[in-house]
Coordinates of C-alpha atoms and ligand atoms in Angstrom, one line a residue:
M1 CA 155.8 6.4 -29.9
K2 CA 156.3 2.7 -29.2
S3 CA 159.5 1.3 -27.8
S4 CA 161.7 -1.3 -29.5
S5 CA 160.6 -3.8 -26.9
N6 CA 157.0 -3.4 -28.0
L7 CA 158.2 -4.5 -31.5
K8 CA 160.0 -7.4 -30.0
S9 CA 157.0 -8.7 -28.1
L10 CA 154.8 -8.0 -31.1
L11 CA 157.1 -10.2 -33.3
K12 CA 156.8 -13.0 -30.7
N13 CA 153.1 -12.8 -30.9
I14 CA 152.7 -13.0 -34.6
D15 CA 155.3 -15.7 -35.2
R16 CA 154.0 -18.7 -37.2
K17 CA 150.8 -16.8 -38.0
G18 CA 149.6 -16.1 -41.6
Y19 CA 151.7 -13.6 -43.5
P20 CA 149.2 -10.7 -43.2
A21 CA 149.9 -10.7 -39.4
Y22 CA 153.1 -8.7 -40.3
K23 CA 150.8 -5.8 -41.1
N24 CA 150.5 -5.2 -37.4
T25 CA 154.1 -4.2 -37.2
Q26 CA 153.5 -1.0 -39.1
G27 CA 154.6 2.0 -37.0
T28 CA 157.6 3.8 -35.5
Y29 CA 159.8 2.4 -32.7
D30 CA 162.3 4.0 -30.5
F31 CA 165.7 2.2 -30.6
G32 CA 167.4 4.7 -28.3
T33 CA 169.8 6.3 -30.7
Y34 CA 167.5 6.2 -33.7
F35 CA 163.9 5.5 -34.7
L36 CA 162.9 2.7 -36.9
S37 CA 159.7 3.1 -39.0
I38 CA 158.0 0.2 -40.7
D39 CA 156.2 2.2 -43.3
H40 CA 154.6 -0.4 -45.6
V41 CA 154.5 -4.1 -45.2
Q42 CA 154.5 -6.3 -48.3
G43 CA 151.4 -8.4 -48.9
D44 CA 153.2 -11.7 -49.3
P45 CA 156.7 -13.0 -49.3
F46 CA 157.0 -12.8 -53.1
A47 CA 155.8 -9.2 -53.4
S48 CA 158.2 -6.2 -53.5
P49 CA 159.9 -6.0 -50.1
S50 CA 158.5 -4.0 -47.2
K51 CA 159.5 -0.3 -46.9
L52 CA 161.3 0.8 -43.8
S53 CA 163.0 4.0 -42.7
I54 CA 165.4 5.1 -40.1
H55 CA 165.4 8.5 -38.4
V56 CA 168.4 9.8 -36.5
K57 CA 168.1 13.0 -34.5
G58 CA 170.6 15.7 -35.5
R59 CA 172.2 15.8 -32.1
S60 CA 172.8 12.0 -32.1
A61 CA 173.9 11.9 -35.8
G62 CA 176.3 14.7 -35.0
F63 CA 177.3 15.9 -38.4
P64 CA 179.0 19.4 -38.3
A65 CA 176.5 22.0 -39.5
S66 CA 179.1 23.3 -42.0
F67 CA 178.7 20.0 -43.8
Y68 CA 175.1 20.7 -44.7
D69 CA 174.6 24.5 -44.8
T70 CA 174.1 24.6 -48.6
K71 CA 172.0 22.5 -50.9
Y72 CA 174.9 21.0 -52.8
K73 CA 176.6 20.0 -49.6
Q74 CA 173.4 18.3 -48.3
V75 CA 173.3 16.4 -51.5
A76 CA 177.0 15.3 -51.3
L77 CA 176.6 14.4 -47.6
C78 CA 173.5 12.3 -48.1
D79 CA 175.0 10.6 -51.2
H80 CA 178.0 9.6 -49.1
L81 CA 175.8 8.3 -46.3
T82 CA 173.7 6.3 -48.8
R83 CA 176.9 4.7 -50.1
L84 CA 178.1 3.9 -46.6
F85 CA 174.8 2.4 -45.5
Y86 CA 174.7 0.3 -48.7
Q87 CA 178.3 -0.9 -48.2
T88 CA 177.8 -2.0 -44.6
L89 CA 174.5 -3.7 -45.4
S90 CA 175.9 -5.6 -48.3
K91 CA 178.8 -6.8 -46.2
I92 CA 176.5 -8.8 -44.0
S93 CA 177.1 -12.4 -44.9
F94 CA 174.1 -13.7 -42.9
R95 CA 170.8 -13.8 -44.8
A96 CA 167.6 -14.7 -43.0
K97 CA 166.2 -17.8 -44.5
G98 CA 162.8 -18.4 -46.0
S99 CA 160.6 -18.2 -49.1
G100 CA 160.4 -15.4 -51.7
K101 CA 162.3 -12.3 -50.7
S102 CA 162.8 -13.4 -47.1
G103 CA 165.7 -11.7 -45.5
L104 CA 166.6 -9.4 -48.4
F105 CA 167.8 -5.9 -47.6
S106 CA 167.8 -3.4 -50.4
V107 CA 169.2 0.1 -50.4
S108 CA 169.6 2.6 -53.3
K109 CA 172.8 1.8 -55.1
C110 CA 174.6 5.0 -56.1
G111 CA 176.6 5.1 -59.3
Q112 CA 179.4 7.4 -60.4
Q113 CA 177.2 10.5 -60.1
V114 CA 176.3 12.4 -57.0
L115 CA 172.5 12.8 -57.0
E116 CA 169.9 14.1 -54.7
R117 CA 167.9 11.0 -53.7
T118 CA 164.9 10.3 -51.5
A119 CA 166.8 7.4 -50.0
C120 CA 168.7 9.7 -47.7
T121 CA 167.8 13.2 -46.6
I122 CA 169.0 15.7 -44.0
N123 CA 166.9 18.4 -42.5
P124 CA 169.0 21.5 -42.9
S125 CA 167.5 23.2 -39.8
N126 CA 168.4 20.5 -37.3
G127 CA 170.6 17.9 -39.0
D128 CA 168.0 15.1 -38.6
I129 CA 168.8 12.3 -41.0
S130 CA 166.3 9.9 -42.6
V131 CA 167.2 6.8 -44.6
H132 CA 164.7 4.8 -46.6
F133 CA 165.3 1.2 -47.6
E134 CA 163.6 -2.1 -48.1
A135 CA 163.6 -5.4 -46.3
G136 CA 161.9 -8.7 -47.3
F137 CA 160.0 -9.9 -44.2
P138 CA 160.9 -13.6 -43.7
A139 CA 158.4 -16.4 -44.2
N140 CA 158.3 -20.1 -44.3
G141 CA 155.9 -20.7 -47.2
R142 CA 153.3 -18.1 -46.4
T143 CA 153.8 -18.3 -42.6
V144 CA 155.4 -15.5 -40.6
N145 CA 158.9 -16.3 -39.5
A146 CA 159.3 -13.5 -36.9
R147 CA 162.4 -15.0 -35.3
E148 CA 164.3 -14.2 -38.5
L149 CA 162.9 -10.7 -38.7
D150 CA 163.9 -10.2 -35.1
K151 CA 167.5 -11.0 -36.1
M152 CA 167.3 -8.6 -39.0
L153 CA 166.0 -5.7 -37.1
F154 CA 167.6 -6.2 -33.7
R155 CA 171.0 -7.8 -34.6
L156 CA 172.0 -6.9 -38.1
L157 CA 170.5 -3.5 -38.7
P158 CA 171.7 -1.7 -35.5
D159 CA 175.3 -2.4 -36.3
C160 CA 174.9 -1.2 -39.9
I161 CA 173.2 2.0 -38.7
S162 CA 175.7 2.7 -36.0
S163 CA 178.7 2.3 -38.3
S164 CA 177.3 4.4 -41.2
L165 CA 174.9 7.1 -40.0
F166 CA 176.8 8.6 -36.9
Y167 CA 179.5 11.1 -37.5
K168 CA 181.6 9.7 -34.5
N169 CA 181.8 6.3 -36.1
I170 CA 182.5 6.9 -39.7
D171 CA 185.8 7.9 -41.5
Q172 CA 185.6 11.6 -40.9
K173 CA 188.5 12.4 -43.2
M174 CA 186.8 10.8 -46.1
L175 CA 183.6 12.6 -45.5
E176 CA 185.5 15.9 -45.3
E177 CA 187.0 15.2 -48.7
V178 CA 183.5 14.5 -50.1
I179 CA 182.3 17.9 -48.8
H180 CA 185.4 19.7 -50.0
L181 CA 185.1 18.2 -53.5
S182 CA 181.5 19.3 -53.7
E183 CA 182.6 22.9 -52.8
D184 CA 185.3 22.8 -55.5
Q185 CA 182.9 21.4 -58.1
H186 CA 180.3 24.0 -57.1
T187 CA 182.9 26.8 -57.6
I188 CA 183.7 25.8 -61.1
R189 CA 180.1 25.3 -62.0
T190 CA 179.1 28.8 -60.8
E191 CA 182.1 30.5 -62.4
L192 CA 181.9 28.8 -65.7
S193 CA 179.5 31.1 -67.5
S194 CA 181.1 34.3 -66.3
M195 CA 184.4 33.1 -67.7
G196 CA 182.7 32.8 -71.1
L197 CA 182.8 29.0 -71.0
V198 CA 180.3 26.2 -71.6
A199 CA 182.5 23.4 -70.3
F200 CA 185.7 22.7 -68.4
I201 CA 187.8 19.5 -68.5
A202 CA 190.6 19.4 -66.0
D203 CA 194.1 18.3 -66.9
G204 CA 194.6 14.8 -65.7
S205 CA 191.0 13.8 -66.1
V206 CA 190.2 10.2 -67.0
L207 CA 187.4 10.2 -69.6
P208 CA 187.1 6.7 -71.0
R209 CA 185.1 4.1 -69.2
E210 CA 186.0 0.5 -68.5
S211 CA 183.5 -0.9 -71.0
G212 CA 180.2 -0.2 -72.6
I213 CA 178.4 -1.6 -69.6
S214 CA 180.6 -0.2 -66.8
Q215 CA 180.8 3.4 -65.8
K216 CA 184.0 2.8 -63.8
P217 CA 187.1 4.6 -65.1
L218 CA 189.4 2.8 -67.7
R219 CA 192.7 1.9 -66.2
N220 CA 196.0 2.7 -68.0
C221 CA 194.6 5.3 -70.3
V222 CA 195.8 8.6 -71.7
K223 CA 195.0 11.3 -69.2
F224 CA 193.4 14.5 -70.4
Q225 CA 195.8 17.3 -71.4
S226 CA 194.6 20.7 -72.4
P227 CA 196.0 22.5 -75.5
D228 CA 197.9 25.8 -74.7
T229 CA 195.3 28.0 -76.4
Y230 CA 192.3 26.7 -74.5
R231 CA 194.0 26.3 -71.1
V232 CA 192.2 28.1 -68.3
S233 CA 192.6 27.9 -64.6
F234 CA 190.3 28.2 -61.5
E235 CA 191.2 28.9 -57.9
L236 CA 189.4 26.3 -55.9
P237 CA 188.8 26.6 -52.1
H238 CA 190.3 23.2 -51.3
H239 CA 192.1 21.9 -54.4
G240 CA 193.9 25.2 -55.0
T241 CA 194.7 26.1 -58.6
I242 CA 193.3 23.7 -61.2
T243 CA 194.1 23.9 -64.9
G244 CA 192.3 22.4 -67.9
M245 CA 190.6 23.0 -71.2
G246 CA 187.9 25.6 -71.2
I247 CA 185.5 25.3 -74.1
P248 CA 184.3 28.8 -74.9
K249 CA 180.7 29.8 -75.7
G250 CA 180.0 29.7 -79.5
I251 CA 180.4 26.8 -81.9
T252 CA 183.0 24.2 -81.2
L253 CA 183.9 21.5 -83.6
I254 CA 185.7 18.4 -82.4
V255 CA 187.3 16.5 -85.3
G256 CA 189.9 13.7 -85.5
G257 CA 190.4 10.2 -86.9
G258 CA 188.2 7.3 -86.0
Y259 CA 189.1 5.9 -82.5
H260 CA 190.9 9.0 -81.4
G261 CA 188.6 9.7 -78.5
K262 CA 186.0 12.1 -79.9
S263 CA 182.9 10.4 -78.7
T264 CA 184.5 9.6 -75.3
L265 CA 185.1 13.4 -74.8
L266 CA 181.5 14.2 -75.8
K267 CA 180.1 11.5 -73.5
A268 CA 182.0 13.0 -70.6
L269 CA 180.7 16.4 -71.4
E270 CA 177.1 15.1 -71.5
L271 CA 177.4 13.7 -68.0
G272 CA 179.4 16.7 -66.9
V273 CA 176.0 18.3 -66.0
Y274 CA 176.2 16.1 -62.8
D275 CA 178.9 16.0 -60.2
H276 CA 181.0 12.8 -60.0
V277 CA 182.5 11.0 -57.0
K278 CA 186.1 11.2 -56.1
G279 CA 188.1 8.6 -58.1
D280 CA 185.8 8.7 -61.0
G281 CA 188.2 10.6 -63.2
R282 CA 185.5 13.0 -64.3
E283 CA 185.3 14.9 -60.9
F284 CA 186.4 18.1 -62.7
V285 CA 184.6 17.7 -66.0
I286 CA 182.0 20.4 -65.6
T287 CA 179.5 21.3 -68.2
D288 CA 176.8 24.0 -68.5
P289 CA 174.0 22.5 -66.4
T290 CA 171.4 23.0 -69.1
A291 CA 173.4 21.1 -71.8
M292 CA 171.4 18.8 -73.9
K293 CA 172.6 15.9 -76.0
I294 CA 170.8 16.1 -79.4
R295 CA 170.5 13.0 -81.5
A296 CA 168.4 11.2 -84.0
E297 CA 165.7 9.1 -82.5
D298 CA 163.7 7.2 -85.2
G299 CA 160.3 6.1 -84.0
R300 CA 159.7 8.5 -81.2
S301 CA 156.4 10.3 -81.0
I302 CA 156.1 14.0 -81.4
T303 CA 153.2 16.0 -80.2
N304 CA 152.4 19.4 -81.7
T305 CA 156.0 20.6 -81.9
D306 CA 156.9 23.4 -84.2
I307 CA 159.8 22.0 -86.3
S308 CA 159.3 24.5 -89.1
M309 CA 162.8 25.9 -88.4
F310 CA 164.1 22.7 -90.0
I311 CA 161.3 21.0 -91.8
N312 CA 158.9 22.5 -94.3
N313 CA 156.7 21.6 -97.2
L314 CA 156.5 17.9 -96.6
P315 CA 155.3 16.0 -99.7
N316 CA 152.2 14.7 -97.8
G317 CA 151.3 18.3 -97.0
K318 CA 151.7 17.8 -93.3
N319 CA 151.8 20.8 -91.1
T320 CA 155.2 21.3 -89.5
V321 CA 154.3 24.3 -87.3
S322 CA 152.4 21.9 -85.2
F323 CA 153.9 18.6 -86.1
D324 CA 152.4 15.4 -84.9
T325 CA 153.6 11.9 -85.4
E326 CA 153.6 8.5 -83.7
D327 CA 156.7 7.4 -85.6
A328 CA 159.3 10.1 -86.5
S329 CA 162.0 9.7 -89.0
G330 CA 165.7 10.3 -88.2
S331 CA 165.7 13.9 -89.4
T332 CA 162.3 14.9 -88.0
S333 CA 163.1 13.3 -84.6
Q334 CA 166.4 15.2 -84.5
A335 CA 164.6 18.5 -85.5
A336 CA 162.1 17.9 -82.7
N337 CA 164.9 17.2 -80.2
V338 CA 166.5 20.5 -81.1
V339 CA 163.3 22.6 -80.8
E340 CA 162.3 20.9 -77.6
A341 CA 165.7 21.5 -76.2
M342 CA 165.3 25.2 -77.0
E343 CA 162.0 25.1 -75.2
T344 CA 163.8 23.8 -72.0
D345 CA 166.0 26.9 -72.1
S346 CA 169.1 24.9 -72.8
S347 CA 172.2 27.0 -73.7
L348 CA 174.4 24.2 -75.0
F349 CA 173.8 21.5 -77.5
L350 CA 176.0 18.4 -77.7
I351 CA 175.9 16.5 -81.0
D352 CA 177.8 13.5 -82.2
E353 CA 177.9 12.7 -85.9
D354 CA 177.8 9.0 -85.0
T355 CA 174.2 9.4 -83.6
S356 CA 172.9 12.1 -86.0
A357 CA 170.8 11.9 -89.1
T358 CA 173.1 13.0 -91.9
N359 CA 170.4 14.8 -93.9
F360 CA 169.6 16.8 -90.8
M361 CA 173.2 17.8 -90.2
I362 CA 174.3 18.8 -93.8
R363 CA 173.6 19.0 -97.4
D364 CA 176.6 19.1 -99.6
E365 CA 177.1 21.4 -102.5
L366 CA 176.6 18.8 -105.2
M367 CA 173.3 17.8 -103.7
Q368 CA 172.3 21.5 -103.4
R369 CA 172.9 21.9 -107.1
V370 CA 171.0 18.8 -108.1
V371 CA 168.1 18.9 -105.7
L372 CA 167.0 22.6 -105.4
R373 CA 166.3 24.2 -102.1
D374 CA 162.5 24.4 -102.7
Q375 CA 162.4 20.7 -103.4
E376 CA 164.0 19.8 -100.1
P377 CA 161.9 19.9 -97.0
I378 CA 164.9 20.0 -94.7
T379 CA 166.8 23.1 -93.7
P380 CA 169.9 21.3 -92.3
F381 CA 171.2 22.2 -88.8
I382 CA 174.4 23.7 -90.3
E383 CA 172.3 26.5 -91.8
R384 CA 170.8 27.3 -88.4
I385 CA 173.7 26.8 -86.1
R386 CA 174.9 30.4 -86.2
E387 CA 171.4 31.7 -85.7
L388 CA 171.0 29.4 -82.7
Y389 CA 174.0 31.0 -81.1
E390 CA 173.5 34.6 -82.2
R391 CA 169.8 34.9 -81.8
Y392 CA 169.1 32.4 -79.0
G393 CA 172.5 32.3 -77.2
I394 CA 172.7 28.5 -77.6
S395 CA 176.3 27.2 -78.0
S396 CA 177.0 23.9 -79.8
I397 CA 179.7 21.3 -79.5
I398 CA 179.7 19.0 -82.5
V399 CA 181.8 15.9 -83.0
A400 CA 182.5 15.3 -86.7
G401 CA 184.9 12.8 -88.2
S402 CA 183.8 12.6 -91.8
C403 CA 182.3 15.9 -92.8
G404 CA 184.2 19.1 -93.1
S405 CA 181.3 21.4 -93.8
Y406 CA 181.2 22.6 -90.2
F407 CA 184.7 24.1 -90.5
H408 CA 183.0 27.2 -91.9
P409 CA 180.5 28.1 -89.1
A410 CA 182.8 26.9 -86.3
D411 CA 184.4 29.4 -84.0
H412 CA 186.8 26.8 -82.4
I413 CA 188.1 23.6 -83.9
I414 CA 189.7 21.0 -81.8
Q415 CA 191.3 17.8 -83.1
M416 CA 191.5 14.8 -80.9
D417 CA 194.8 13.2 -81.7
Q418 CA 195.5 9.9 -79.9
Y419 CA 193.2 11.1 -77.1
I420 CA 195.0 14.5 -76.8
P421 CA 193.1 17.6 -77.9
K422 CA 194.9 20.0 -80.3
D423 CA 193.8 23.5 -81.3
I424 CA 193.7 23.4 -85.1
T425 CA 191.3 26.4 -85.7
T426 CA 193.6 28.5 -87.8
A427 CA 194.9 25.7 -90.0
A428 CA 191.4 24.3 -90.5
K429 CA 189.9 27.7 -91.3
D430 CA 192.7 28.3 -93.9
A431 CA 192.0 24.9 -95.6
A432 CA 188.3 25.6 -95.6
K433 CA 188.8 28.9 -97.6
D434 CA 189.2 26.9 -100.8
F435 CA 185.9 25.1 -100.3
P436 CA 182.5 26.7 -100.8
M437 CA 180.6 27.9 -97.8
V438 CA 177.1 26.6 -97.1
S439 CA 174.5 28.9 -98.6
L440 CA 172.3 30.3 -95.8
P441 CA 168.5 30.6 -96.3
E442 CA 167.6 34.2 -97.2
K443 CA 164.4 34.5 -95.2
K444 CA 164.6 35.2 -91.4
H445 CA 162.7 32.4 -89.7
P446 CA 160.1 33.3 -87.0
D447 CA 160.8 32.0 -83.5
P448 CA 159.5 28.5 -82.9
C449 CA 156.1 28.6 -81.3
F450 CA 155.8 26.8 -78.0
D451 CA 152.0 27.2 -77.5
R452 CA 150.5 23.8 -77.1
C453 CA 147.3 22.4 -75.6
F454 CA 147.6 19.6 -73.2
N455 CA 145.0 17.1 -72.2
A456 CA 144.8 17.5 -68.5
G457 CA 145.1 13.9 -67.5
N458 CA 141.3 13.3 -67.4
H459 CA 141.9 9.9 -68.9
L460 CA 144.1 9.2 -65.9
K461 CA 141.7 10.6 -63.3
K462 CA 139.0 8.3 -64.6
E463 CA 141.1 5.2 -64.1
R464 CA 140.4 3.3 -60.9
K465 CA 144.0 2.6 -60.4
I466 CA 147.1 4.2 -61.8
K467 CA 150.0 1.8 -62.2
M468 CA 153.5 3.1 -62.6
K469 CA 156.3 0.9 -63.6
T470 CA 160.0 1.6 -64.3
L471 CA 161.8 -0.5 -66.8
G472 CA 165.4 0.1 -65.9
K473 CA 166.9 3.4 -66.9
D474 CA 165.3 3.2 -70.4
A475 CA 161.6 3.6 -69.9
F476 CA 158.7 3.9 -67.6
S477 CA 155.0 3.2 -68.1
I478 CA 151.9 4.7 -66.7
N479 CA 149.1 2.2 -67.1
K480 CA 149.3 1.1 -70.8
D481 CA 151.5 4.0 -72.1
T482 CA 155.2 3.3 -72.2
V483 CA 157.5 6.3 -72.4
D484 CA 160.7 5.3 -74.1
L485 CA 163.8 7.1 -72.8
R486 CA 166.5 5.0 -74.3
Y487 CA 167.8 7.9 -76.4
V488 CA 167.5 10.5 -73.7
E489 CA 171.1 9.9 -73.0
Q490 CA 171.8 12.1 -70.0
I491 CA 169.6 10.1 -67.6
A492 CA 172.2 8.6 -65.3
D493 CA 170.2 6.5 -62.9
T494 CA 167.2 4.2 -62.8
E495 CA 165.8 6.2 -59.8
Q496 CA 165.9 9.3 -62.1
T497 CA 163.7 7.4 -64.5
T498 CA 161.3 6.5 -61.7
A499 CA 161.2 10.1 -60.7
L500 CA 160.5 11.2 -64.3
G501 CA 157.5 8.8 -64.3
Y502 CA 156.1 10.3 -61.1
A503 CA 156.9 13.8 -62.3
L504 CA 154.9 13.3 -65.5
L505 CA 152.0 11.8 -63.5
Y506 CA 152.1 14.7 -61.0
A507 CA 152.2 17.3 -63.8
K508 CA 149.3 15.6 -65.6
L509 CA 147.1 15.3 -62.5
H510 CA 147.9 18.6 -60.8
L511 CA 149.6 21.1 -63.1
M512 CA 148.7 20.8 -66.8
D513 CA 145.0 21.8 -66.6
G514 CA 144.4 24.7 -68.9
K515 CA 148.2 25.3 -69.4
K516 CA 149.7 25.8 -72.8
D517 CA 153.4 26.2 -72.0
L518 CA 155.3 23.0 -71.2
C519 CA 158.3 24.9 -69.9
A520 CA 156.1 26.8 -67.4
V521 CA 154.6 23.5 -66.2
A522 CA 158.1 22.0 -65.8
D523 CA 159.2 25.2 -63.9
E524 CA 156.3 24.9 -61.6
L525 CA 157.0 21.3 -60.9
M526 CA 160.7 21.9 -60.2
Q527 CA 159.7 24.7 -57.9
M528 CA 157.3 22.4 -56.0
I529 CA 160.1 19.8 -55.6
E530 CA 162.5 22.6 -54.4
T531 CA 160.1 23.7 -51.7
K532 CA 158.5 20.4 -50.7
G533 CA 161.3 17.9 -51.5
L534 CA 161.6 15.2 -54.1
S535 CA 159.3 12.8 -52.3
A536 CA 156.4 15.2 -52.8
L537 CA 156.1 13.7 -56.2
L538 CA 154.8 10.6 -54.5
D539 CA 151.2 10.8 -53.7
S540 CA 150.4 9.0 -50.5
K541 CA 148.3 6.6 -52.6
Y542 CA 151.4 5.0 -54.2
V543 CA 153.7 2.7 -52.5
K544 CA 156.9 4.7 -51.9
S545 CA 159.7 4.2 -54.4
N546 CA 163.1 5.7 -54.1
L547 CA 163.7 8.6 -56.5
A548 CA 166.7 10.5 -57.7
M549 CA 166.5 14.0 -58.9
P550 CA 166.2 14.6 -62.6
R551 CA 166.9 17.9 -64.4
K552 CA 164.2 20.0 -65.8
Q553 CA 165.6 19.1 -69.2
E554 CA 164.9 15.4 -68.7
V555 CA 161.5 16.1 -67.2
M556 CA 160.5 17.9 -70.3
A557 CA 162.0 15.2 -72.5
A558 CA 159.9 12.6 -70.7
M559 CA 156.8 14.7 -71.1
N560 CA 157.5 15.2 -74.8
R561 CA 157.7 11.5 -75.4
Y562 CA 154.5 10.6 -73.6
R563 CA 152.0 9.5 -76.3
N564 CA 149.1 10.9 -74.3
L565 CA 150.4 14.4 -73.8
Ligands
ADP1 P1 186.0 8.2 -81.8 O1 184.6 8.7 -81.4 O2 187.0 9.2 -82.1 O3 185.9 7.2 -82.9 P2 186.0 6.9 -79.2 O4 185.8 8.1 -78.3 O5 184.8 6.0 -79.5 O6 186.6 7.4 -80.6 O7 187.1 6.0 -78.6 C1 187.6 4.9 -79.2 C2 188.2 3.9 -78.1 O8 189.3 4.5 -77.4 C3 187.2 3.6 -77.0 O9 187.2 2.2 -76.8 C4 187.6 4.4 -75.8 O10 187.3 3.7 -74.6 C5 189.1 4.5 -76.0 N1 189.6 5.7 -75.4 C6 189.0 6.9 -75.5 N2 189.7 7.8 -74.8 C7 190.8 7.2 -74.3 C8 192.0 7.6 -73.6 N3 192.1 8.9 -73.2 N4 192.9 6.7 -73.3 C9 192.7 5.4 -73.7 N5 191.7 5.0 -74.4 C10 190.7 5.8 -74.7
MG2 MG1 182.8 8.3 -82.3

């Protein structure tokens, strides 16, 4: 272990030399109350910034053990510390001068969700904290400017570290609230299913967002208010009694006029698989953690998926038990999304009419009379929805504004009326009596078959270099193959997308060989992450990127969209 004064004199020695001289700084230095590691030095001032990490011993960091004695508290604590560190670093007005990325600090920016990230981790056995971030090592042209790096590492950073990573220096009340909120959220999440519910939305929640590009809560909006018939309550360890709308297992239909808040409610439920920070408005919107948004996704690729539950007898004679396409239609893509969600063991489907293929969702009576069943390849979702619940235990929440057909199979019908939900089940069922029911197919359909053969990534093993690139939240690419995740709507963070890329790569290179069951591969991967940590996805060969934890559902969604599966 070198001391910080070693680093200081090293910086003096390399000042004004060629940029590669910075490579000599790699290593770990003792700064008294913490250790600074220079893990990877950028090749030139314009390349992605250098990777650094800070390590604080548990006894100096001083966080109470009761703040990290469970996994979800560790996640909440580290999320909070990442935010604090980000805030203090972004408050620095001074920026070291120079070419390219000189002087730039970059730390993971957390959004509204509380996610497990590699940016900050705590060791549960001793409370040691590690924080990973990036810094652009300053240069004039391509010459080392070590005086500026000295300022960054010896003047700016120590203050930021001291005011954000030590318990004695931070706002302790605020941190306590963060931990308490995580305990309350955890309580609802664990009790949800045993109360017969798939989702809970607390009274007073704020569901709408500021705008299509901002995840911040909308100000001056109508707060959520549960209808009497669906009101449930939880006793939370810190918040006390909380009331709200419990959406029961089964089939729930959400109807209402245009602009009355249906899609906003569904969107909140989609993201309710994650915990949200205090002040978000959705802190107590809690959804079954396996919930999957199901939508049409024209153009996606499908690899050997059994969509015969929904699609049969295609005019081109194509096999739908092992369906393959590079360019799916609206209905086939939505059928594949349903079957693949079943494969992930999801127990709740979330569907919005706005983003569905109509011919996948319904077939009205007139159409059934004119085009006979055996001339229509599609068995619409409405004919399978009860079976999904009764045979596979999968509940559905469906938003429909224009089509009344789902009144028949629905167990619960909720109307959004000026952003307030009303229970209209009885009235709607009464009205529906006068309309014909959908006819159900006579034959019982076999379970979808999930046996597939994967190529074991030999095409990747042969490559000299594997290049992984994340394109925002919407896609990643492995060498020349881009995986489009634009319509995998429950990805909440770019770092999750990065993690999905590395997860797919890891599975391809290490897990898929000889396997036939994608779910088993994903389970093995999640298990590996659980025991070794999220950063285990990163082979030592790759430059370390910061990752955020995805769900198994999104991991499988990414695999299913890989055109080289
Ligand atoms: P629908 O799907 O029923 O047509 P949306 O959910 O898209 O309606 O909502 C329409 C608009 O109303 C959106 O701009 C949304 O931000 C806004 N909105 C939704 N819920 C609320 C609310 N509780 N208070 C105020 N505005 C809301
Ligand atoms: Mg809508």
